GROMACS .gro file of C-alpha atoms in nm:
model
  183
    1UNK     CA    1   6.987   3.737  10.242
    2UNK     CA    2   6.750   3.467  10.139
    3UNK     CA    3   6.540   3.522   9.857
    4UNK     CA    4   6.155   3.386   9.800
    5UNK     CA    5   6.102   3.064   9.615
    6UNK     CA    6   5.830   3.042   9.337
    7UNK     CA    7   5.589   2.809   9.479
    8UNK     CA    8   5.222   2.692   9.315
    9UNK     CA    9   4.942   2.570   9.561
   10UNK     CA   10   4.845   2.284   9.500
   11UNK     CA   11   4.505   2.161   9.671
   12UNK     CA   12   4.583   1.775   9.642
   13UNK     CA   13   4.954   1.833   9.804
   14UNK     CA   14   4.766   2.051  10.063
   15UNK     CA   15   4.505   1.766  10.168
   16UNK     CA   16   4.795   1.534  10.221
   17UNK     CA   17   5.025   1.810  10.414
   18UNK     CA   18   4.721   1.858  10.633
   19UNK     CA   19   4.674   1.471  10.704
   20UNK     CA   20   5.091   1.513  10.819
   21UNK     CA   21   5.048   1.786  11.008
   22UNK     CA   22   4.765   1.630  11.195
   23UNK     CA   23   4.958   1.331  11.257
   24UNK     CA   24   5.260   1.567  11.411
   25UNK     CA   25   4.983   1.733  11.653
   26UNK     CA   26   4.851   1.347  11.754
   27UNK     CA   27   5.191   1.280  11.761
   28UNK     CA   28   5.264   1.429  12.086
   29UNK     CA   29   5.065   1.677  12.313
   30UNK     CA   30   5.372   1.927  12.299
   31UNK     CA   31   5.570   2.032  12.025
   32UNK     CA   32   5.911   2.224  12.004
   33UNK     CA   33   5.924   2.534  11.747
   34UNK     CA   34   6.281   2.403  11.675
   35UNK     CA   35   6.288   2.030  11.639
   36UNK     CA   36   5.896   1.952  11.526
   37UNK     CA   37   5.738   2.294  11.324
   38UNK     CA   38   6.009   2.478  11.200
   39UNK     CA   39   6.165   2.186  10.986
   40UNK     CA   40   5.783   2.027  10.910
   41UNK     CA   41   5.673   2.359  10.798
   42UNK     CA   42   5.994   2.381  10.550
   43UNK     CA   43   5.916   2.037  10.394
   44UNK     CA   44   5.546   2.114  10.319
   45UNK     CA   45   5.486   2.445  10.102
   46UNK     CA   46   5.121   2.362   9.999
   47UNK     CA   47   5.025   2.418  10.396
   48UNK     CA   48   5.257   2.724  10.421
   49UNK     CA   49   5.064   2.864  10.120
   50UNK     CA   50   4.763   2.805  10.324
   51UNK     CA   51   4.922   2.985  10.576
   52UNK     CA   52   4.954   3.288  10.396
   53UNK     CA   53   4.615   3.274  10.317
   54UNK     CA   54   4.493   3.420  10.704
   55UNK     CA   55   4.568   3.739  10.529
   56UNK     CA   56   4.212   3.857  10.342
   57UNK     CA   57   4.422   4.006  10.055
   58UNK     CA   58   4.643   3.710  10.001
   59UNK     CA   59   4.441   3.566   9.753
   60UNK     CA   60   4.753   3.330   9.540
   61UNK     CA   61   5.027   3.224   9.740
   62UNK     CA   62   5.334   3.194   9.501
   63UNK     CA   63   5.612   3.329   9.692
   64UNK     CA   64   5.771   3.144  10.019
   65UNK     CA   65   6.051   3.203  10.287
   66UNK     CA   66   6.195   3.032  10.558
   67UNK     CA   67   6.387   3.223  10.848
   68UNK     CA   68   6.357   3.532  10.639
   69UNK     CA   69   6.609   3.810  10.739
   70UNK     CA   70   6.394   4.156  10.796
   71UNK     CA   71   6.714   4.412  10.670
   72UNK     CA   72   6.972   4.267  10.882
   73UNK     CA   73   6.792   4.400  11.249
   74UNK     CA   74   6.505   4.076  11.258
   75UNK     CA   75   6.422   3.712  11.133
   76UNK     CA   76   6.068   3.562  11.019
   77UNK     CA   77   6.026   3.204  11.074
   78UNK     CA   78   5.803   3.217  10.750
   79UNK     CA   79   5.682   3.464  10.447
   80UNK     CA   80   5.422   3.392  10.214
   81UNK     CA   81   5.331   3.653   9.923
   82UNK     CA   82   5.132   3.741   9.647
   83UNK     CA   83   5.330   3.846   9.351
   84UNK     CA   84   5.050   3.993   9.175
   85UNK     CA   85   4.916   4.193   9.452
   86UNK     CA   86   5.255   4.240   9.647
   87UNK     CA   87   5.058   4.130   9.967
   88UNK     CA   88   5.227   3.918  10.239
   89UNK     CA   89   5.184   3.739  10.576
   90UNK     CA   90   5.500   3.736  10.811
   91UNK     CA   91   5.465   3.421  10.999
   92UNK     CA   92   5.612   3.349  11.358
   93UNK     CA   93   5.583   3.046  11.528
   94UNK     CA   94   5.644   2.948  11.874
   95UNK     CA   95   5.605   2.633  12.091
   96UNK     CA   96   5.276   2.434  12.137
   97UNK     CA   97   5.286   2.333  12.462
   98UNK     CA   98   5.108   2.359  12.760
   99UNK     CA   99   5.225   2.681  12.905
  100UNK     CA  100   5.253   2.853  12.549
  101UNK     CA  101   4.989   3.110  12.577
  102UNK     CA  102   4.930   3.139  12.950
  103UNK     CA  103   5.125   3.051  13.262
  104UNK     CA  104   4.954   2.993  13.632
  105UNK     CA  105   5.093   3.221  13.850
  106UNK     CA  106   5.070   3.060  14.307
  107UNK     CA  107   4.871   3.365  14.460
  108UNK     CA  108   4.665   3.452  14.085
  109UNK     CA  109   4.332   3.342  14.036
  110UNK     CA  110   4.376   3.468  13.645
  111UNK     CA  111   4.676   3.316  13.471
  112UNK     CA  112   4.923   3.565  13.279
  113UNK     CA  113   5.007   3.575  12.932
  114UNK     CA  114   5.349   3.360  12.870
  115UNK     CA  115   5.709   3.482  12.840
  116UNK     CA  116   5.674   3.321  12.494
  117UNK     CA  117   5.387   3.479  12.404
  118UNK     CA  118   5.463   3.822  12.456
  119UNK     CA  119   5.833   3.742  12.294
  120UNK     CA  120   5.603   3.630  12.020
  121UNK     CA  121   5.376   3.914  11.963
  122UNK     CA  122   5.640   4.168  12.022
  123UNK     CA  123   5.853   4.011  11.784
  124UNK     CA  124   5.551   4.130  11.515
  125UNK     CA  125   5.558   4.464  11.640
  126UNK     CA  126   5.913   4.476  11.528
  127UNK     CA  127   5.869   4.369  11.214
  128UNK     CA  128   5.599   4.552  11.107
  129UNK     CA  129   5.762   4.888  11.236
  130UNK     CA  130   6.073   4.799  11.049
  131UNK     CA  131   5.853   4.709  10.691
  132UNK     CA  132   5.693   5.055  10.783
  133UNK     CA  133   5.995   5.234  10.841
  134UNK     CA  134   6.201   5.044  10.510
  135UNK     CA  135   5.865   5.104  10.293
  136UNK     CA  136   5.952   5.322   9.961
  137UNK     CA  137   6.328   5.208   9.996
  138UNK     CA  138   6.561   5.113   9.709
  139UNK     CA  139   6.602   4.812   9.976
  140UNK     CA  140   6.258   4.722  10.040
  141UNK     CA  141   6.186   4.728   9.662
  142UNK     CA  142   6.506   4.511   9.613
  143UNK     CA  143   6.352   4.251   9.858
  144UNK     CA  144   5.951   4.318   9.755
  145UNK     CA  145   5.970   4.380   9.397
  146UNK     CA  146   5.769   4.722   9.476
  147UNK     CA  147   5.837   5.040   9.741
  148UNK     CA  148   5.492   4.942   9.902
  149UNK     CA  149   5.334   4.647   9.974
  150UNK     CA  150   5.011   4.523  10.191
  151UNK     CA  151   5.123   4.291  10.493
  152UNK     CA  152   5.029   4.106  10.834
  153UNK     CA  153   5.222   3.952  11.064
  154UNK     CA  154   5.047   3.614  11.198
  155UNK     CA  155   5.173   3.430  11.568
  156UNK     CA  156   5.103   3.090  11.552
  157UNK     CA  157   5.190   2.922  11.896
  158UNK     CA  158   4.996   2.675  12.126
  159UNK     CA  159   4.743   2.423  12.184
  160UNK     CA  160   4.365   2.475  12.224
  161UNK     CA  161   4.310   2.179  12.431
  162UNK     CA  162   4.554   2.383  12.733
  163UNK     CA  163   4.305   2.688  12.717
  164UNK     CA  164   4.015   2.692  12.982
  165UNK     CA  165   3.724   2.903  12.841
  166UNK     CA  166   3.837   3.225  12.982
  167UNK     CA  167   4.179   3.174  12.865
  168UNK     CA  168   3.980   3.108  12.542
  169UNK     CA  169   3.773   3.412  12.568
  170UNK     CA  170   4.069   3.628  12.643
  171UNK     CA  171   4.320   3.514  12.379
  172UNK     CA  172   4.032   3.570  12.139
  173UNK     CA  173   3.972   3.959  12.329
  174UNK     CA  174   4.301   4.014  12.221
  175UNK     CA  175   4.322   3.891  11.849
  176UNK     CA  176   3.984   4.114  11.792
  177UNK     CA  177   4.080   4.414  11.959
  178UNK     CA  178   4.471   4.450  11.969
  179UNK     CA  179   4.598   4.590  11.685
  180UNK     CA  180   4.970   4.670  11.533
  181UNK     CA  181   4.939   4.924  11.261
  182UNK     CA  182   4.584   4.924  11.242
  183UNK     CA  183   4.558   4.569  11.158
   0.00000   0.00000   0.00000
């Protein structure tokens, strides 16, 4: 099992991880989860701190993971906690590339939600049923430091400049409106 690392946010380190990670998304208009986000998001744990942030209750970042394992059944590609406030975000990130979120179907006027998409989002849904299921475990507090703690699960995958504005109004629908355990 891999275990958190104690990290501090650091707003300087975050300004230049932000300048890097801009230069990876100029870098190329599509980028692989496994050879471009995975391994810049390990090296830079000021912007995964930021990350973790997306979460309202998140409010300092001093715990990190990288391909956490979720009790043997699922893996996160990243986990960022609170200590204090035993909140965390459950990161997963997929491709951004130009059929990431949506895919043009011949004979569709509306383009469907990607393969990787839904793998994406449903890949959440596990996790948060199995937190939910594992809360108030002698194994959850092993791995949380606590039998309860406040989470989200966040999909990061894609490239604005690929959405028209009804694939924009759509994906943003669904981020207001679809919920997995009332969040």
């Amino acid at each position: 099992m891999k275990e958190f690392t104690h990290i501090s946010f650091n707003v300087a380190d975050c300004r230049k991880e932000l300048r890097k990670f801009q230069r990876l998304l100029n870098s190329s208009d599509e980028l692989s989860e496994q050879r471009d986000l995975l391994p810049f998001f390990r090296k830079n744990p000021s912007l995964c701190a930021l990350i973790g942030q997306l979460h309202p209750m998140l409010m300092v970042p001093d715990l990190v993971a990288h391909e956490y394992d979720l009790f043997g059944d699922f893996t996160c590609d990243l986990v960022i906690g609170d200590s204090v406030r035993q909140t965390f975000c459950f990161v997963e990130f997929e491709d951004a590339k130009k059929d990431s979120i949506f895919q043009k179907t011949s004979g569709r006027a509306t383009s469907k939600w990607s393969n990787r998409f839904e793998q994406g989002f449903s890949q959440i849904v596990d996790w948060m049923y199995k937190l939910a299921d594992m809360e108030k475990s002698d194994a959850f507090e092993t791995r949380f430091g606590t039998r309860s703690i406040d989470f989200m699960g966040v999909l990061i995958i894609g490239r604005d400049k690929y959405l028209s504005a009804s694939e924009n109004r759509r994906l943003k629908w669904r981020e207001k409106f679809v919920l997995i355990n009332s969040q």
